[in-house]
Structure formats: structure tokens, C-alpha cells
Amino acid sequence: MRIALSRLPSPSASPPRHSRLCSALHLGAYREMASLKEAELAEFSSVLSKASKVTVLTGAGISAESGIPTFRGAGGLWRTWSAMELATPEAFAADPSLVWEFYHYRRLVVSKSMPNLGHYAISALQRRCEQEGKIFTLLTQNIDGLHWNAGSTDVVEMHGSLWKTRCCSCADIQENLDMPICSALDGKGAPDPRAADARIPVAQLPRCRKCNGLLRPHVVWFGEPLYPEILERAYNSLEHCNLLLVVGTSAVVQPAAGFAPLVKGGGGLVAEFNLEDTPVSRACRFKFHGPSGETLPQALGLSVEELSPNA
């Protein structure tokens, strides 16, 4: 059975709002958050209010708070494979069926996941910046689309999107929200290490609607460069940036590893939102430890009403 994921937005359309994400449970949890240090909050708030150009960089940590696996570290395997073994051009060339099973599973997980208060806080920050005439850019290393679902617009998806495909023959890029993306993947992709590989014939894997070529996920795999236009947008957002928020990422992979030092070197300030210190922490003026769904709303001074997806 194929199901259209209508809740996953097109980048060209206005993202849907999900009122149930701001249920009493979520807002109750928000009210019970532990307080951050008042002095640091006051200084951060002052810097944010004076900033004319704000950039946010997010990584896997914010999505992990929505229950999306990172496939990194201990236990971060799909079956017996790590993401670094499957998310490569070489792996796809050797076994496109296995790689598509992996991505089908990831699409299935994300289709059942919802944005968290961290996503909504960033969306609220974007609205506030736009209302105040500030330049705002959201860069994400995530491929799940949850920022769109939380109401963010013009998201710079540095590593591509789970919900787009690229043809291996004609290079055509298309959004595809179908679940499953092809009938042969229906019921496949179980993460259990005992699950047998589907061994789907290449002809039955996702095909291009223009030339019938084999499709691949439109994501940046290990060993592949980022698209030049994406890099240009990223570096433009960092030039003369007054405040960079680094959320849920250790930013150890280039080019993101150089973003915080670049902003600091240009006279801007960096705020880190993570569970613990990371290699990027040394470049940060502000460090807020804890889940971003807790620390971001407090640091940004957002009310319950502002966090609502209908705000």
C-alpha cells in the first residue's frame, strides 16, 4: 500500500502546522524546565536583541530529541551496518537494494516522528527576526525535514533531504513523499540484524519518471562534496554574522567544523546548545547544556504562546 505523506511539506509550499505538538503534555514539560543561569541568559538576550544578522546551525542532536536515530556511536547500527558503511556512493553501486532498504527504514521512522520544542523555538526565532527586520538563516545538517514541519521556511538543507530523489542517469531531482517510495520496498527495511536482505532487482527499485533511470536518495553521502550553491548560501550567512547558534551538533565534520571559528574570527559571537561540551565549545561565548527542547525556549525568552505552531 502506498501512502502519501501529506504532512511532509514541499519546500515551495507553506509547511503544515501541528497543534497536537503543543499538547498539554509538551507545554507542561516546558513549564517544568530547569532554569538556566540568569547572568548568562541576560547577556545572551542582550546580544540577540542587538544582532542584525543571526544564523542557526543544527545537527543530529535536535532530531534525536524527536526519536530519530543518529546511527552513530554504540548501538547506532541498522542491522549490522553503520551509516558510514551504507551512506556512500560505493555502497550504492555495489548493492542499491540494501541501501534503499536502509533509506526506506529511515523515511518510515521520520514519517512517524514529530518536531520537538527545539524545532519550534527555532521557527519562532525566525518569525521574530523577520518581524524585526533582521537577517536570519537556518542551516541544517539533518535530512529529515522536521524544521519545515515546525514552520521554518527557506531552510538550507546542507546534506540534502530524505524526501527528495536524484536520478543516476539524467540527474533530475524531485520531491517524493510516497511511502513506500516503490512497491518492492513495502514491508522491507526492518532493522533487526536477523532480517534477510530483500535483494530487490534493480529494475524494481525507485525509477526516474523522466528517463526511467535508477533513483538514489538526494542526500550527500560520505565522500561526496556539498553542492556549490549550498556552500555559497552557508558562507554568505556567516559573513558579518553577529550571532551564530550551534544546536545539537559537535560540528566536527567539514565544512561545518569551521563555521564557529569563522564567525568568531569575524567579530561575531557563538552560542552552543548541546548536551555537553564539544570540540566547537572553545569558540563559543555562550554554552547552554541540556536538551535543545528545554534550553532554546528559555534562552530565546519564548512564551508558551510563541512556541505554538499557530503563533
PDB file of C-alpha atoms in Angstrom:
ATOM      1  CA  MET A   1       0.000   0.000   0.000  1.00  0.00           C
ATOM      2  CA  ARG A   2       1.341   3.437  -0.868  1.00  0.00           C
ATOM      3  CA  ILE A   3       0.592   6.323   1.447  1.00  0.00           C
ATOM      4  CA  ALA A   4       1.116   9.956   0.540  1.00  0.00           C
ATOM      5  CA  LEU A   5       2.772  11.736   3.434  1.00  0.00           C
ATOM      6  CA  SER A   6       0.743  14.903   3.175  1.00  0.00           C
ATOM      7  CA  ARG A   7       2.130  16.227   6.448  1.00  0.00           C
ATOM      8  CA  LEU A   8       5.639  16.450   4.988  1.00  0.00           C
ATOM      9  CA  PRO A   9       5.829  19.834   3.289  1.00  0.00           C
ATOM     10  CA  SER A  10       7.136  20.868  -0.052  1.00  0.00           C
ATOM     11  CA  PRO A  11       9.893  23.453   0.303  1.00  0.00           C
ATOM     12  CA  SER A  12       7.904  25.634  -2.088  1.00  0.00           C
ATOM     13  CA  ALA A  13       4.739  25.418  -0.017  1.00  0.00           C
ATOM     14  CA  SER A  14       3.802  26.706   3.396  1.00  0.00           C
ATOM     15  CA  PRO A  15       4.617  23.972   5.925  1.00  0.00           C
ATOM     16  CA  PRO A  16       1.666  22.495   7.778  1.00  0.00           C
ATOM     17  CA  ARG A  17       1.044  23.288  11.419  1.00  0.00           C
ATOM     18  CA  HIS A  18       0.628  20.573  14.047  1.00  0.00           C
ATOM     19  CA  SER A  19      -1.351  21.791  17.011  1.00  0.00           C
ATOM     20  CA  ARG A  20      -1.082  18.445  18.748  1.00  0.00           C
ATOM     21  CA  LEU A  21       2.641  19.021  19.146  1.00  0.00           C
ATOM     22  CA  CYS A  22       1.862  21.752  21.618  1.00  0.00           C
ATOM     23  CA  SER A  23      -0.340  19.479  23.661  1.00  0.00           C
ATOM     24  CA  ALA A  24      -0.748  19.910  27.386  1.00  0.00           C
ATOM     25  CA  LEU A  25       1.991  17.310  27.878  1.00  0.00           C
ATOM     26  CA  HIS A  26       4.539  19.276  25.867  1.00  0.00           C
ATOM     27  CA  LEU A  27       3.636  22.625  27.375  1.00  0.00           C
ATOM     28  CA  GLY A  28       3.570  21.154  30.856  1.00  0.00           C
ATOM     29  CA  ALA A  29       7.071  19.856  30.314  1.00  0.00           C
ATOM     30  CA  TYR A  30       8.085  23.307  29.081  1.00  0.00           C
ATOM     31  CA  ARG A  31       6.851  24.947  32.265  1.00  0.00           C
ATOM     32  CA  GLU A  32       8.852  22.491  34.379  1.00  0.00           C
ATOM     33  CA  MET A  33      12.203  23.082  32.686  1.00  0.00           C
ATOM     34  CA  ALA A  34      15.169  23.795  34.907  1.00  0.00           C
ATOM     35  CA  SER A  35      16.278  27.415  34.841  1.00  0.00           C
ATOM     36  CA  LEU A  36      19.463  28.369  33.039  1.00  0.00           C
ATOM     37  CA  LYS A  37      21.977  30.729  34.623  1.00  0.00           C
ATOM     38  CA  GLU A  38      20.356  34.152  34.800  1.00  0.00           C
ATOM     39  CA  ALA A  39      23.529  36.157  34.128  1.00  0.00           C
ATOM     40  CA  GLU A  40      24.370  34.183  31.002  1.00  0.00           C
ATOM     41  CA  LEU A  41      20.767  34.388  29.826  1.00  0.00           C
ATOM     42  CA  ALA A  42      20.722  38.146  30.303  1.00  0.00           C
ATOM     43  CA  GLU A  43      23.923  38.630  28.308  1.00  0.00           C
ATOM     44  CA  PHE A  44      22.743  36.277  25.569  1.00  0.00           C
ATOM     45  CA  SER A  45      19.399  38.062  25.362  1.00  0.00           C
ATOM     46  CA  SER A  46      21.166  41.413  25.012  1.00  0.00           C
ATOM     47  CA  VAL A  47      23.422  40.114  22.243  1.00  0.00           C
ATOM     48  CA  LEU A  48      20.458  38.608  20.403  1.00  0.00           C
ATOM     49  CA  SER A  49      18.405  41.799  20.646  1.00  0.00           C
ATOM     50  CA  LYS A  50      21.243  43.862  19.165  1.00  0.00           C
ATOM     51  CA  ALA A  51      22.171  41.368  16.424  1.00  0.00           C
ATOM     52  CA  SER A  52      21.200  42.325  12.893  1.00  0.00           C
ATOM     53  CA  LYS A  53      22.284  39.041  11.318  1.00  0.00           C
ATOM     54  CA  VAL A  54      21.523  35.712  13.002  1.00  0.00           C
ATOM     55  CA  THR A  55      22.384  32.236  11.732  1.00  0.00           C
ATOM     56  CA  VAL A  56      21.399  28.884  13.219  1.00  0.00           C
ATOM     57  CA  LEU A  57      23.220  25.607  12.523  1.00  0.00           C
ATOM     58  CA  THR A  58      21.508  22.384  13.614  1.00  0.00           C
ATOM     59  CA  GLY A  59      22.644  18.775  13.692  1.00  0.00           C
ATOM     60  CA  ALA A  60      21.580  15.279  14.663  1.00  0.00           C
ATOM     61  CA  GLY A  61      21.100  16.119  18.331  1.00  0.00           C
ATOM     62  CA  ILE A  62      17.924  18.116  17.792  1.00  0.00           C
ATOM     63  CA  SER A  63      16.400  15.325  15.702  1.00  0.00           C
ATOM     64  CA  ALA A  64      17.412  12.719  18.279  1.00  0.00           C
ATOM     65  CA  GLU A  65      15.093  14.529  20.699  1.00  0.00           C
ATOM     66  CA  SER A  66      12.266  13.604  18.313  1.00  0.00           C
ATOM     67  CA  GLY A  67      13.271   9.940  18.463  1.00  0.00           C
ATOM     68  CA  ILE A  68      15.212   9.824  15.211  1.00  0.00           C
ATOM     69  CA  PRO A  69      18.280   7.556  15.496  1.00  0.00           C
ATOM     70  CA  THR A  70      21.660   9.046  14.671  1.00  0.00           C
ATOM     71  CA  PHE A  71      23.237   5.729  13.584  1.00  0.00           C
ATOM     72  CA  ARG A  72      26.411   6.811  15.323  1.00  0.00           C
ATOM     73  CA  GLY A  73      28.245   5.540  18.380  1.00  0.00           C
ATOM     74  CA  ALA A  74      27.452   2.448  20.412  1.00  0.00           C
ATOM     75  CA  GLY A  75      24.277   0.763  19.258  1.00  0.00           C
ATOM     76  CA  GLY A  76      23.994   3.057  16.247  1.00  0.00           C
ATOM     77  CA  LEU A  77      23.628   0.303  13.705  1.00  0.00           C
ATOM     78  CA  TRP A  78      20.983  -0.634  11.166  1.00  0.00           C
ATOM     79  CA  ARG A  79      21.070  -4.415  11.169  1.00  0.00           C
ATOM     80  CA  THR A  80      24.824  -4.943  11.313  1.00  0.00           C
ATOM     81  CA  TRP A  81      25.719  -1.862   9.299  1.00  0.00           C
ATOM     82  CA  SER A  82      26.741   1.630  10.309  1.00  0.00           C
ATOM     83  CA  ALA A  83      25.617   4.671   8.352  1.00  0.00           C
ATOM     84  CA  MET A  84      29.204   5.260   7.252  1.00  0.00           C
ATOM     85  CA  GLU A  85      29.171   1.871   5.550  1.00  0.00           C
ATOM     86  CA  LEU A  86      25.862   2.339   3.726  1.00  0.00           C
ATOM     87  CA  ALA A  87      25.739   6.082   3.018  1.00  0.00           C
ATOM     88  CA  THR A  88      28.400   6.040   0.328  1.00  0.00           C
ATOM     89  CA  PRO A  89      28.402   6.023  -3.480  1.00  0.00           C
ATOM     90  CA  GLU A  90      30.398   2.797  -3.369  1.00  0.00           C
ATOM     91  CA  ALA A  91      27.810   1.020  -1.222  1.00  0.00           C
ATOM     92  CA  PHE A  92      25.008   2.103  -3.547  1.00  0.00           C
ATOM     93  CA  ALA A  93      26.908   0.956  -6.622  1.00  0.00           C
ATOM     94  CA  ALA A  94      27.599  -2.426  -5.015  1.00  0.00           C
ATOM     95  CA  ASP A  95      24.129  -3.067  -3.547  1.00  0.00           C
ATOM     96  CA  PRO A  96      21.448  -0.458  -4.350  1.00  0.00           C
ATOM     97  CA  SER A  97      18.746  -2.728  -2.915  1.00  0.00           C
ATOM     98  CA  LEU A  98      20.394  -2.798   0.524  1.00  0.00           C
ATOM     99  CA  VAL A  99      20.958   0.957   0.546  1.00  0.00           C
ATOM    100  CA  TRP A 100      17.355   1.641  -0.486  1.00  0.00           C
ATOM    101  CA  GLU A 101      16.141  -0.671   2.308  1.00  0.00           C
ATOM    102  CA  PHE A 102      18.168   1.411   4.764  1.00  0.00           C
ATOM    103  CA  TYR A 103      16.718   4.669   3.463  1.00  0.00           C
ATOM    104  CA  HIS A 104      13.203   3.252   3.323  1.00  0.00           C
ATOM    105  CA  TYR A 105      13.529   2.444   7.027  1.00  0.00           C
ATOM    106  CA  ARG A 106      14.791   5.960   7.750  1.00  0.00           C
ATOM    107  CA  ARG A 107      11.896   7.506   5.820  1.00  0.00           C
ATOM    108  CA  LEU A 108       9.472   5.306   7.731  1.00  0.00           C
ATOM    109  CA  VAL A 109      10.908   6.382  11.100  1.00  0.00           C
ATOM    110  CA  VAL A 110      10.825  10.061  10.188  1.00  0.00           C
ATOM    111  CA  SER A 111       7.281   9.823   8.816  1.00  0.00           C
ATOM    112  CA  LYS A 112       6.153   8.819  12.305  1.00  0.00           C
ATOM    113  CA  SER A 113       8.208  11.476  14.101  1.00  0.00           C
ATOM    114  CA  MET A 114       7.194  14.979  15.053  1.00  0.00           C
ATOM    115  CA  PRO A 115       9.144  18.186  15.626  1.00  0.00           C
ATOM    116  CA  ASN A 116      10.021  18.963  19.234  1.00  0.00           C
ATOM    117  CA  LEU A 117      10.145  22.236  21.142  1.00  0.00           C
ATOM    118  CA  GLY A 118      13.680  22.864  19.869  1.00  0.00           C
ATOM    119  CA  HIS A 119      12.396  22.892  16.291  1.00  0.00           C
ATOM    120  CA  TYR A 120       9.503  25.133  17.271  1.00  0.00           C
ATOM    121  CA  ALA A 121      11.814  27.513  19.137  1.00  0.00           C
ATOM    122  CA  ILE A 122      13.941  27.983  16.002  1.00  0.00           C
ATOM    123  CA  SER A 123      10.823  28.557  13.930  1.00  0.00           C
ATOM    124  CA  ALA A 124       9.661  31.179  16.452  1.00  0.00           C
ATOM    125  CA  LEU A 125      13.099  32.827  16.360  1.00  0.00           C
ATOM    126  CA  GLN A 126      12.886  33.057  12.582  1.00  0.00           C
ATOM    127  CA  ARG A 127       9.475  34.742  12.774  1.00  0.00           C
ATOM    128  CA  ARG A 128      10.766  37.177  15.400  1.00  0.00           C
ATOM    129  CA  CYS A 129      13.863  38.043  13.366  1.00  0.00           C
ATOM    130  CA  GLU A 130      11.831  38.629  10.228  1.00  0.00           C
ATOM    131  CA  GLN A 131       9.384  40.849  12.114  1.00  0.00           C
ATOM    132  CA  GLU A 132      12.295  42.898  13.473  1.00  0.00           C
ATOM    133  CA  GLY A 133      13.996  43.217  10.088  1.00  0.00           C
ATOM    134  CA  LYS A 134      16.965  41.021  10.990  1.00  0.00           C
ATOM    135  CA  ILE A 135      18.716  38.729   8.503  1.00  0.00           C
ATOM    136  CA  PHE A 136      18.039  35.127   9.540  1.00  0.00           C
ATOM    137  CA  THR A 137      19.352  31.891   8.050  1.00  0.00           C
ATOM    138  CA  LEU A 138      18.727  28.317   9.170  1.00  0.00           C
ATOM    139  CA  LEU A 139      21.402  25.822   8.137  1.00  0.00           C
ATOM    140  CA  THR A 140      20.770  22.180   8.964  1.00  0.00           C
ATOM    141  CA  GLN A 141      22.889  19.081   8.600  1.00  0.00           C
ATOM    142  CA  ASN A 142      19.738  16.987   9.082  1.00  0.00           C
ATOM    143  CA  ILE A 143      17.872  15.377   6.209  1.00  0.00           C
ATOM    144  CA  ASP A 144      14.566  14.647   7.957  1.00  0.00           C
ATOM    145  CA  GLY A 145      12.541  17.763   7.092  1.00  0.00           C
ATOM    146  CA  LEU A 146      11.377  18.376  10.675  1.00  0.00           C
ATOM    147  CA  HIS A 147      12.316  22.055  10.527  1.00  0.00           C
ATOM    148  CA  TRP A 148       9.838  22.509   7.672  1.00  0.00           C
ATOM    149  CA  ASN A 149       7.188  20.710   9.685  1.00  0.00           C
ATOM    150  CA  ALA A 150       7.774  23.038  12.622  1.00  0.00           C
ATOM    151  CA  GLY A 151       7.072  26.072  10.443  1.00  0.00           C
ATOM    152  CA  SER A 152      10.571  27.155   9.441  1.00  0.00           C
ATOM    153  CA  THR A 153      10.913  28.483   5.904  1.00  0.00           C
ATOM    154  CA  ASP A 154      13.760  28.695   3.399  1.00  0.00           C
ATOM    155  CA  VAL A 155      15.730  26.003   5.257  1.00  0.00           C
ATOM    156  CA  VAL A 156      19.226  25.411   3.861  1.00  0.00           C
ATOM    157  CA  GLU A 157      19.497  21.608   3.884  1.00  0.00           C
ATOM    158  CA  MET A 158      23.244  21.202   3.654  1.00  0.00           C
ATOM    159  CA  HIS A 159      23.185  17.409   3.326  1.00  0.00           C
ATOM    160  CA  GLY A 160      20.064  17.078   1.200  1.00  0.00           C
ATOM    161  CA  SER A 161      16.709  15.554   2.058  1.00  0.00           C
ATOM    162  CA  LEU A 162      15.258  12.124   2.693  1.00  0.00           C
ATOM    163  CA  TRP A 163      12.204  13.292   0.781  1.00  0.00           C
ATOM    164  CA  LYS A 164      13.994  14.021  -2.491  1.00  0.00           C
ATOM    165  CA  THR A 165      15.475  11.716  -5.105  1.00  0.00           C
ATOM    166  CA  ARG A 166      18.111  12.208  -7.773  1.00  0.00           C
ATOM    167  CA  CYS A 167      18.309  10.237 -11.000  1.00  0.00           C
ATOM    168  CA  CYS A 168      21.604   8.430 -11.567  1.00  0.00           C
ATOM    169  CA  SER A 169      21.154   8.871 -15.335  1.00  0.00           C
ATOM    170  CA  CYS A 170      19.700  12.321 -16.026  1.00  0.00           C
ATOM    171  CA  ALA A 171      20.392  13.925 -12.591  1.00  0.00           C
ATOM    172  CA  ASP A 172      16.788  15.099 -12.272  1.00  0.00           C
ATOM    173  CA  ILE A 173      15.887  15.976  -8.677  1.00  0.00           C
ATOM    174  CA  GLN A 174      12.345  15.514  -7.463  1.00  0.00           C
ATOM    175  CA  GLU A 175      10.491  15.555  -4.175  1.00  0.00           C
ATOM    176  CA  ASN A 176       8.861  12.227  -3.367  1.00  0.00           C
ATOM    177  CA  LEU A 177       6.691  11.781  -0.273  1.00  0.00           C
ATOM    178  CA  ASP A 178       5.272   8.370  -1.173  1.00  0.00           C
ATOM    179  CA  MET A 179       5.509   5.634   1.421  1.00  0.00           C
ATOM    180  CA  PRO A 180       6.818   3.270   0.324  1.00  0.00           C
ATOM    181  CA  ILE A 181       8.645   5.011  -2.454  1.00  0.00           C
ATOM    182  CA  CYS A 182       8.178   1.893  -4.606  1.00  0.00           C
ATOM    183  CA  SER A 183       6.023  -1.189  -4.132  1.00  0.00           C
ATOM    184  CA  ALA A 184       9.027  -3.528  -3.895  1.00  0.00           C
ATOM    185  CA  LEU A 185      10.113  -1.806  -0.661  1.00  0.00           C
ATOM    186  CA  ASP A 186       6.746  -2.276   1.042  1.00  0.00           C
ATOM    187  CA  GLY A 187       7.365  -4.180   4.291  1.00  0.00           C
ATOM    188  CA  LYS A 188      11.137  -4.127   3.799  1.00  0.00           C
ATOM    189  CA  GLY A 189      13.917  -2.392   5.708  1.00  0.00           C
ATOM    190  CA  ALA A 190      13.443  -3.983   9.135  1.00  0.00           C
ATOM    191  CA  PRO A 191      16.419  -3.030  11.342  1.00  0.00           C
ATOM    192  CA  ASP A 192      16.605  -6.421  13.067  1.00  0.00           C
ATOM    193  CA  PRO A 193      20.080  -7.920  12.494  1.00  0.00           C
ATOM    194  CA  ARG A 194      18.373 -11.235  11.743  1.00  0.00           C
ATOM    195  CA  ALA A 195      16.310  -9.747   8.898  1.00  0.00           C
ATOM    196  CA  ALA A 196      17.207 -11.068   5.471  1.00  0.00           C
ATOM    197  CA  ASP A 197      18.272  -8.612   2.779  1.00  0.00           C
ATOM    198  CA  ALA A 198      15.430  -8.067   0.300  1.00  0.00           C
ATOM    199  CA  ARG A 199      17.666  -8.453  -2.765  1.00  0.00           C
ATOM    200  CA  ILE A 200      15.284  -6.364  -4.858  1.00  0.00           C
ATOM    201  CA  PRO A 201      16.122  -6.411  -8.583  1.00  0.00           C
ATOM    202  CA  VAL A 202      17.417  -3.045  -9.787  1.00  0.00           C
ATOM    203  CA  ALA A 203      14.535  -2.751 -12.243  1.00  0.00           C
ATOM    204  CA  GLN A 204      12.079  -2.788  -9.313  1.00  0.00           C
ATOM    205  CA  LEU A 205      13.853  -0.113  -7.274  1.00  0.00           C
ATOM    206  CA  PRO A 206      12.723   3.549  -7.495  1.00  0.00           C
ATOM    207  CA  ARG A 207      12.892   4.754 -11.084  1.00  0.00           C
ATOM    208  CA  CYS A 208      13.026   8.188 -12.683  1.00  0.00           C
ATOM    209  CA  ARG A 209       9.713   9.371 -14.131  1.00  0.00           C
ATOM    210  CA  LYS A 210      11.529  11.226 -16.898  1.00  0.00           C
ATOM    211  CA  CYS A 211      14.056   8.699 -18.196  1.00  0.00           C
ATOM    212  CA  ASN A 212      13.374   5.522 -16.150  1.00  0.00           C
ATOM    213  CA  GLY A 213      16.890   5.661 -14.723  1.00  0.00           C
ATOM    214  CA  LEU A 214      17.698   4.353 -11.265  1.00  0.00           C
ATOM    215  CA  LEU A 215      16.966   6.844  -8.488  1.00  0.00           C
ATOM    216  CA  ARG A 216      19.094   7.429  -5.422  1.00  0.00           C
ATOM    217  CA  PRO A 217      18.303   9.431  -2.285  1.00  0.00           C
ATOM    218  CA  HIS A 218      19.154  13.087  -2.810  1.00  0.00           C
ATOM    219  CA  VAL A 219      21.469  13.242   0.164  1.00  0.00           C
ATOM    220  CA  VAL A 220      25.162  13.999   0.471  1.00  0.00           C
ATOM    221  CA  TRP A 221      26.937  10.735   1.154  1.00  0.00           C
ATOM    222  CA  PHE A 222      30.297  10.236   2.822  1.00  0.00           C
ATOM    223  CA  GLY A 223      32.997  11.112   0.337  1.00  0.00           C
ATOM    224  CA  GLU A 224      30.767  13.457  -1.678  1.00  0.00           C
ATOM    225  CA  PRO A 225      31.126  17.259  -1.748  1.00  0.00           C
ATOM    226  CA  LEU A 226      28.334  19.616  -0.821  1.00  0.00           C
ATOM    227  CA  TYR A 227      26.573  21.386  -3.656  1.00  0.00           C
ATOM    228  CA  PRO A 228      28.358  24.678  -4.515  1.00  0.00           C
ATOM    229  CA  GLU A 229      25.154  26.709  -4.245  1.00  0.00           C
ATOM    230  CA  ILE A 230      24.525  25.309  -0.751  1.00  0.00           C
ATOM    231  CA  LEU A 231      28.050  26.186   0.333  1.00  0.00           C
ATOM    232  CA  GLU A 232      27.635  29.681  -1.069  1.00  0.00           C
ATOM    233  CA  ARG A 233      24.441  30.232   0.915  1.00  0.00           C
ATOM    234  CA  ALA A 234      26.075  28.886   4.068  1.00  0.00           C
ATOM    235  CA  TYR A 235      29.140  31.105   3.844  1.00  0.00           C
ATOM    236  CA  ASN A 236      27.038  34.140   2.909  1.00  0.00           C
ATOM    237  CA  SER A 237      25.034  33.616   6.097  1.00  0.00           C
ATOM    238  CA  LEU A 238      28.235  33.560   8.157  1.00  0.00           C
ATOM    239  CA  GLU A 239      29.763  36.700   6.661  1.00  0.00           C
ATOM    240  CA  HIS A 240      29.219  39.615   9.066  1.00  0.00           C
ATOM    241  CA  CYS A 241      27.117  37.288  11.232  1.00  0.00           C
ATOM    242  CA  ASN A 242      26.564  38.830  14.678  1.00  0.00           C
ATOM    243  CA  LEU A 243      25.326  35.675  16.368  1.00  0.00           C
ATOM    244  CA  LEU A 244      25.599  32.013  15.412  1.00  0.00           C
ATOM    245  CA  LEU A 245      23.561  29.404  17.297  1.00  0.00           C
ATOM    246  CA  VAL A 246      25.026  25.893  17.064  1.00  0.00           C
ATOM    247  CA  VAL A 247      22.330  23.408  18.079  1.00  0.00           C
ATOM    248  CA  GLY A 248      22.720  19.669  18.584  1.00  0.00           C
ATOM    249  CA  THR A 249      25.927  19.236  16.649  1.00  0.00           C
ATOM    250  CA  SER A 250      29.586  18.866  17.550  1.00  0.00           C
ATOM    251  CA  ALA A 251      30.363  20.344  14.107  1.00  0.00           C
ATOM    252  CA  VAL A 252      33.476  18.206  13.687  1.00  0.00           C
ATOM    253  CA  VAL A 253      32.840  17.449  10.009  1.00  0.00           C
ATOM    254  CA  GLN A 254      33.922  20.000   7.435  1.00  0.00           C
ATOM    255  CA  PRO A 255      32.801  22.463   6.350  1.00  0.00           C
ATOM    256  CA  ALA A 256      30.570  22.927   9.419  1.00  0.00           C
ATOM    257  CA  ALA A 257      33.608  22.490  11.684  1.00  0.00           C
ATOM    258  CA  GLY A 258      34.886  25.850  10.506  1.00  0.00           C
ATOM    259  CA  PHE A 259      31.659  27.821  10.931  1.00  0.00           C
ATOM    260  CA  ALA A 260      32.005  28.800  14.612  1.00  0.00           C
ATOM    261  CA  PRO A 261      35.683  29.849  14.324  1.00  0.00           C
ATOM    262  CA  LEU A 262      34.814  31.798  11.167  1.00  0.00           C
ATOM    263  CA  VAL A 263      32.074  33.773  12.920  1.00  0.00           C
ATOM    264  CA  LYS A 264      34.236  34.340  15.989  1.00  0.00           C
ATOM    265  CA  GLY A 265      37.131  35.480  13.819  1.00  0.00           C
ATOM    266  CA  GLY A 266      34.837  37.958  12.095  1.00  0.00           C
ATOM    267  CA  GLY A 267      33.828  39.547  15.374  1.00  0.00           C
ATOM    268  CA  GLY A 268      30.569  37.679  15.898  1.00  0.00           C
ATOM    269  CA  LEU A 269      29.555  35.587  18.878  1.00  0.00           C
ATOM    270  CA  VAL A 270      28.660  31.895  19.026  1.00  0.00           C
ATOM    271  CA  ALA A 271      26.148  30.179  21.315  1.00  0.00           C
ATOM    272  CA  GLU A 272      26.201  26.402  21.691  1.00  0.00           C
ATOM    273  CA  PHE A 273      23.168  24.338  22.646  1.00  0.00           C
ATOM    274  CA  ASN A 274      24.190  20.755  23.335  1.00  0.00           C
ATOM    275  CA  LEU A 275      24.062  18.069  25.995  1.00  0.00           C
ATOM    276  CA  GLU A 276      27.749  18.565  26.776  1.00  0.00           C
ATOM    277  CA  ASP A 277      30.881  20.343  25.621  1.00  0.00           C
ATOM    278  CA  THR A 278      32.044  19.537  22.103  1.00  0.00           C
ATOM    279  CA  PRO A 279      35.110  20.410  20.019  1.00  0.00           C
ATOM    280  CA  VAL A 280      33.330  23.590  18.900  1.00  0.00           C
ATOM    281  CA  SER A 281      32.809  24.762  22.507  1.00  0.00           C
ATOM    282  CA  ARG A 282      36.141  26.582  22.647  1.00  0.00           C
ATOM    283  CA  ALA A 283      34.860  29.064  20.074  1.00  0.00           C
ATOM    284  CA  CYS A 284      31.594  29.712  21.932  1.00  0.00           C
ATOM    285  CA  ARG A 285      30.813  32.724  24.099  1.00  0.00           C
ATOM    286  CA  PHE A 286      27.673  31.013  25.422  1.00  0.00           C
ATOM    287  CA  LYS A 287      27.226  27.338  26.302  1.00  0.00           C
ATOM    288  CA  PHE A 288      23.796  26.041  27.262  1.00  0.00           C
ATOM    289  CA  HIS A 289      23.855  22.401  28.316  1.00  0.00           C
ATOM    290  CA  GLY A 290      20.753  20.228  28.085  1.00  0.00           C
ATOM    291  CA  PRO A 291      18.168  19.138  25.516  1.00  0.00           C
ATOM    292  CA  SER A 292      17.575  21.885  22.961  1.00  0.00           C
ATOM    293  CA  GLY A 293      13.839  21.485  23.524  1.00  0.00           C
ATOM    294  CA  GLU A 294      14.459  22.867  27.006  1.00  0.00           C
ATOM    295  CA  THR A 295      17.384  25.252  26.611  1.00  0.00           C
ATOM    296  CA  LEU A 296      16.360  27.013  23.384  1.00  0.00           C
ATOM    297  CA  PRO A 297      12.913  28.214  24.532  1.00  0.00           C
ATOM    298  CA  GLN A 298      14.432  29.586  27.739  1.00  0.00           C
ATOM    299  CA  ALA A 299      17.458  31.229  26.155  1.00  0.00           C
ATOM    300  CA  LEU A 300      15.284  32.836  23.465  1.00  0.00           C
ATOM    301  CA  GLY A 301      12.768  34.018  26.054  1.00  0.00           C
ATOM    302  CA  LEU A 302       9.865  32.373  24.254  1.00  0.00           C
ATOM    303  CA  SER A 303       6.443  32.176  25.795  1.00  0.00           C
ATOM    304  CA  VAL A 304       4.180  29.152  25.507  1.00  0.00           C
ATOM    305  CA  GLU A 305       2.086  31.111  23.009  1.00  0.00           C
ATOM    306  CA  GLU A 306       5.108  31.899  20.813  1.00  0.00           C
ATOM    307  CA  LEU A 307       6.053  28.210  20.736  1.00  0.00           C
ATOM    308  CA  SER A 308       2.650  27.249  19.434  1.00  0.00           C
ATOM    309  CA  PRO A 309       2.732  26.186  15.786  1.00  0.00           C
ATOM    310  CA  ASN A 310      -0.205  28.512  15.192  1.00  0.00           C
ATOM    311  CA  ALA A 311       1.591  31.549  16.573  1.00  0.00           C
TER     312      ALA A 311
END
